[in-house]
Tab-separated table of C-alpha atoms in Angstrom:
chain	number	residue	atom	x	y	z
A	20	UNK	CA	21.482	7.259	-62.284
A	21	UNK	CA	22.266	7.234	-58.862
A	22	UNK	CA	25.176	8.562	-57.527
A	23	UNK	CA	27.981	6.141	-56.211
A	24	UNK	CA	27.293	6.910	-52.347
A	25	UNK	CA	23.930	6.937	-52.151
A	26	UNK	CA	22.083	3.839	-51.645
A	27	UNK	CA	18.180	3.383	-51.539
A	28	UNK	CA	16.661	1.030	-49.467
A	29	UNK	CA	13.060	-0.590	-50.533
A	30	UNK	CA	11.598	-0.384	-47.180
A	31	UNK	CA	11.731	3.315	-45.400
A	32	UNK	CA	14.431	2.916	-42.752
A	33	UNK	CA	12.331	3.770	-39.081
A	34	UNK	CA	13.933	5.613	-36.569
A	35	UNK	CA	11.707	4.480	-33.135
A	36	UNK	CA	12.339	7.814	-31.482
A	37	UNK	CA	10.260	7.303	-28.209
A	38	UNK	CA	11.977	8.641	-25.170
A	39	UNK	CA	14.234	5.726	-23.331
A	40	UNK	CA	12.374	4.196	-20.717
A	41	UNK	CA	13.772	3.981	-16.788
A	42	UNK	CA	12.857	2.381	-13.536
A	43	UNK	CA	11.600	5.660	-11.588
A	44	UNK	CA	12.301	3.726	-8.318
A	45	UNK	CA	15.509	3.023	-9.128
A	46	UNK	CA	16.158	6.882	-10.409
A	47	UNK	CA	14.040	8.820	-7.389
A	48	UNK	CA	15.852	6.231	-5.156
A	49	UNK	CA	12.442	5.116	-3.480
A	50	UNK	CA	13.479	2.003	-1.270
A	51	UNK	CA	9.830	1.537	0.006
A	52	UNK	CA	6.312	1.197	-2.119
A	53	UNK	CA	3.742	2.107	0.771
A	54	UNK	CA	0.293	0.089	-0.473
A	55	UNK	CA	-1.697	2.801	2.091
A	56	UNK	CA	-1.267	5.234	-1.042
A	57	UNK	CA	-3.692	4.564	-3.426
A	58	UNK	CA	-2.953	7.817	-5.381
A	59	UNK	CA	0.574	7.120	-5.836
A	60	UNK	CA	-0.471	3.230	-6.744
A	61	UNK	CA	-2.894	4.413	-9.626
A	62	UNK	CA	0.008	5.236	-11.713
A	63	UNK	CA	0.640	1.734	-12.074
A	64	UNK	CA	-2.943	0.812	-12.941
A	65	UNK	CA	-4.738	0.868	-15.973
A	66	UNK	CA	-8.506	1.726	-16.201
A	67	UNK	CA	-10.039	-1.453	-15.301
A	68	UNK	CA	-7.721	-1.430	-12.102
A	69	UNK	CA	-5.440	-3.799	-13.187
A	70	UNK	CA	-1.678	-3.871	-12.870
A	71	UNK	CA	0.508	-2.614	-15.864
A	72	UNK	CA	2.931	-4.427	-17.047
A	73	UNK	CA	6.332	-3.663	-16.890
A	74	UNK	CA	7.109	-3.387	-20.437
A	75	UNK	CA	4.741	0.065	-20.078
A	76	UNK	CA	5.642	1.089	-16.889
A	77	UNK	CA	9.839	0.486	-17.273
A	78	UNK	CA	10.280	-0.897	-13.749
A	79	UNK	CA	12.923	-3.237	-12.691
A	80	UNK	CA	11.735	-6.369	-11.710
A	81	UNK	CA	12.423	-6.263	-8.480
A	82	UNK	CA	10.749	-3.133	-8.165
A	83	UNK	CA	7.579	-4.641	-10.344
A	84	UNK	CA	7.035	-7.123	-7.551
A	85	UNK	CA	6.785	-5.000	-4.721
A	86	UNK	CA	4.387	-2.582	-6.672
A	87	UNK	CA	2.504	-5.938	-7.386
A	88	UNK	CA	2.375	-6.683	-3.465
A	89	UNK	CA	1.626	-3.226	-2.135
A	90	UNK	CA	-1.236	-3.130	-4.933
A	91	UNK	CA	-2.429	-6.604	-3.438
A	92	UNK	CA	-2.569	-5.457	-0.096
A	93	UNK	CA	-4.221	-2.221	-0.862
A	94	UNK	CA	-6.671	-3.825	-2.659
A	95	UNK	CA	-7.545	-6.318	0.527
A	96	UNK	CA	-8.321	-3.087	2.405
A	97	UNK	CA	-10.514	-1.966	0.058
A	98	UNK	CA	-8.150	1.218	-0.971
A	99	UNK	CA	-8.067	0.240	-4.303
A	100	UNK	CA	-10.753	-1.351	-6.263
A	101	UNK	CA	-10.236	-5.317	-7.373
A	102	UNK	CA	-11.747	-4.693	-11.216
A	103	UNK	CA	-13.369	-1.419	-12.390
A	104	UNK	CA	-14.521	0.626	-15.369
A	105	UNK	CA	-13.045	4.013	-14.768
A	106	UNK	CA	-10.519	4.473	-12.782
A	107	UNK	CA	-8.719	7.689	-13.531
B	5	UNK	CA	13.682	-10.097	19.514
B	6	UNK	CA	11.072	-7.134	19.001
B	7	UNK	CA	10.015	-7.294	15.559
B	8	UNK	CA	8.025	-4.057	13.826
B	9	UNK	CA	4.977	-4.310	13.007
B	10	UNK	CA	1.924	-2.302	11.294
B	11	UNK	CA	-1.630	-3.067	11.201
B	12	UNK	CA	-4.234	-1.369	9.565
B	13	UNK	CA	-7.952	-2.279	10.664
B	14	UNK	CA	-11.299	-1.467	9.062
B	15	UNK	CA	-14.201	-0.782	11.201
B	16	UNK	CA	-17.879	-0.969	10.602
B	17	UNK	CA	-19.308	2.485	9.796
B	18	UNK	CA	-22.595	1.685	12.089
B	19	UNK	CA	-20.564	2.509	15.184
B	20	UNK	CA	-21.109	5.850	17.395
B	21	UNK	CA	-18.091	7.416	18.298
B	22	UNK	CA	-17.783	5.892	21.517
B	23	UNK	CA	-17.767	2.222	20.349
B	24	UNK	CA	-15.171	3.069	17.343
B	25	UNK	CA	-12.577	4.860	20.396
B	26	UNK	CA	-13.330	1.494	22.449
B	27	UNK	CA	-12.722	-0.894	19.948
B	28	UNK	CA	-9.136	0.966	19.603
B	29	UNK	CA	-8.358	1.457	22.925
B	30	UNK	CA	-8.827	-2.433	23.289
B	31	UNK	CA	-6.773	-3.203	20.689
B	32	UNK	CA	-4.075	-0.932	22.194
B	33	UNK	CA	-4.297	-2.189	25.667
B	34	UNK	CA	-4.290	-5.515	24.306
B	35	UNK	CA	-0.968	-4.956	22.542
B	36	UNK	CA	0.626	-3.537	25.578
B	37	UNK	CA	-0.839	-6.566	27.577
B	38	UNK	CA	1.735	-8.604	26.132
B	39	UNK	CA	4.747	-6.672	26.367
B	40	UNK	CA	4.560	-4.642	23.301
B	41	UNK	CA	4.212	-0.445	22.780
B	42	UNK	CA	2.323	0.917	20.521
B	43	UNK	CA	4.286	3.579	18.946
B	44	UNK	CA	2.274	5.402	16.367
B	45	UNK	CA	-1.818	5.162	15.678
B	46	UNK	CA	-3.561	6.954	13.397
B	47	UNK	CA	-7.264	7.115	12.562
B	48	UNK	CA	-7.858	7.947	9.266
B	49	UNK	CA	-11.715	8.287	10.007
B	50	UNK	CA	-14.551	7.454	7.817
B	51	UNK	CA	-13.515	6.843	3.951
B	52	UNK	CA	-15.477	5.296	1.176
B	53	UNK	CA	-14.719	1.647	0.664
B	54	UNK	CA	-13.478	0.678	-3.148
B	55	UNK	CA	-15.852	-2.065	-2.741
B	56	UNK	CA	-18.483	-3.144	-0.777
B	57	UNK	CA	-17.429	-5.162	2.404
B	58	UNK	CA	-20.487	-6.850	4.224
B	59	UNK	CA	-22.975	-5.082	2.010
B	60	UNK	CA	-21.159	-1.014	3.476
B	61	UNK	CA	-19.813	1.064	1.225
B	62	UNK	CA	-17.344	3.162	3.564
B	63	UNK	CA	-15.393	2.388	7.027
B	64	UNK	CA	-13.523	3.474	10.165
B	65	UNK	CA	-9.787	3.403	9.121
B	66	UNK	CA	-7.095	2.749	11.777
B	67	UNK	CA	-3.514	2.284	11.492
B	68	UNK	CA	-1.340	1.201	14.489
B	69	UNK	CA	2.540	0.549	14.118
B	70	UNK	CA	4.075	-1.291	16.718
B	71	UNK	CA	7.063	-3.117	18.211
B	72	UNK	CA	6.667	-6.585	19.725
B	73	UNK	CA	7.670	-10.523	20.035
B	74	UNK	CA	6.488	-12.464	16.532
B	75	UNK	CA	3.905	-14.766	18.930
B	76	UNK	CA	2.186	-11.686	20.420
B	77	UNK	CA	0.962	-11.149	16.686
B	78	UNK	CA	-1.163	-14.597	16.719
B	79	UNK	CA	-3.009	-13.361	19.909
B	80	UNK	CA	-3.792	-10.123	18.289
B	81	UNK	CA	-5.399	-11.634	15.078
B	82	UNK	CA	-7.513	-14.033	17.026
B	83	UNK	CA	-8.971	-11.014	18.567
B	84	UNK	CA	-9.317	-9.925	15.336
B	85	UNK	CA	-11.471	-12.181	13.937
B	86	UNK	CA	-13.679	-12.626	17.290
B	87	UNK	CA	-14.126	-8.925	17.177
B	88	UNK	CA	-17.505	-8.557	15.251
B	89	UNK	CA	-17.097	-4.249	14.975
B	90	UNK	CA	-14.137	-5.250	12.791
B	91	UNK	CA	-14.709	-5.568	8.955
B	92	UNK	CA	-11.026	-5.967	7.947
B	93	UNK	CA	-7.399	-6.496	9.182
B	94	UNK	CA	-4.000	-6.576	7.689
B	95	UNK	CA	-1.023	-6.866	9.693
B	96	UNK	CA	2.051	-6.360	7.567
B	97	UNK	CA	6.284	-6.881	9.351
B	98	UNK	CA	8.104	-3.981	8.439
B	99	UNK	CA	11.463	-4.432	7.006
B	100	UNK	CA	14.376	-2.066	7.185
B	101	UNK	CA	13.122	0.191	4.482
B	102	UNK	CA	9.520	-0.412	5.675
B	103	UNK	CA	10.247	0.675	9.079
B	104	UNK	CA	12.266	4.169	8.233
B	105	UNK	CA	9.423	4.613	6.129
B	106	UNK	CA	6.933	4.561	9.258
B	107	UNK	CA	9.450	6.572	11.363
B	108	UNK	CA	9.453	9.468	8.447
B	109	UNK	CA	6.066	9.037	8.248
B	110	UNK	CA	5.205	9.158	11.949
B	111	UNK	CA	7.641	12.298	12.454
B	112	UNK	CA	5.928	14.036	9.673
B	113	UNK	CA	2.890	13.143	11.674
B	114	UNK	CA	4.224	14.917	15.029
B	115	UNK	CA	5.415	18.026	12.766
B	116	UNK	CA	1.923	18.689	11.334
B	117	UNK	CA	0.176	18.541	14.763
């Protein structure tokens, strides 16, 4: 029998233990996202080229949108591609 | 009231080296034409294009930041677009953050030189 205290639960209880995700603008204190950076612009694209969303990437909105602008721009002058295959 | 201002410019590859300095010197004169100084210009030379633009696969970067009056920017795209050696354009205002980003960059500039 089991004791008093301990109780079983039918489904395993799941501890999500994946680290807590930040806005790195917000903790490096960048102010400005330059679009004539395609390196540092990469990180925020997938494979195909296309922009991650922020439920990946952990940016604030505020932040999300002017990553979405600079990518825009950068992508009118042909620093980053509009669609690809690979990327990285 | 002086706004700042940054373009960056994307010239046809087909050019010989005289033609590409040309085409930036006229832009420059053209900016200080109408009361504005150029304060920083960079050429980032010949890079390969992400895609093809008019059927070439690599340009003539050039980056100019400037200060000047919002209607001198209208002039300067219309000479844009006439300008045939020019692929591409983008003229972006800088904000506050923008614009101490272009000093920091443009000091780091003068340090490496």
């Amino acid at each position: 029998m089991t004791q008093q205290g301990e109780i079983r639960f039918l489904t395993p209880q799941v501890k999500d233990n994946k680290p807590k995700k930040y806005c790195r603008f917000k903790k490096q204190g960048i102010k400005y996202v330059d679009y004539k950076n395609p390196e540092f612009l990469k990180k925020f694209l997938n494979e195909q080229g296309k922009i991650l969303p922020r439920r990946i990437t952990g940016t604030s909105l505020k932040f999300q949108r002017k990553v979405a602008q600079a990518v825009n721009k950068a992508r009118q002058l042909a620093l980053l591609p509009y669609v690809t295959d690979m990327l990285k | 009231m002086l706004n700042h201002y940054e373009t960056v410019f994307i010239l046809t590859p087909i050019l010989s080296e005289q033609q590409a300095k040309d085409a930036v010197t006229k832009f420059c004169t053209l900016l200080e034409e109408n009361g504005s100084q150029v304060a920083a210009r960079e050429e980032w030379g010949m890079r390969r294009l992400a895609y093809p633009i008019e059927g070439k696969s690599s340009g003539l970067y050039v980056y100019l930041q400037f200060d000047c009056e919002p209607s001198v920017i209208a002039t300067l795209e219309t000479a844009f677009r006439r300008d045939e050696r020019i692929m591409r354009f983008l003229t972006t205002k800088l904000d506050k953050y923008a614009y101490e980003y272009a000093l920091r960059r443009m000091h780091k500039e003068e340090a490496q030189q």
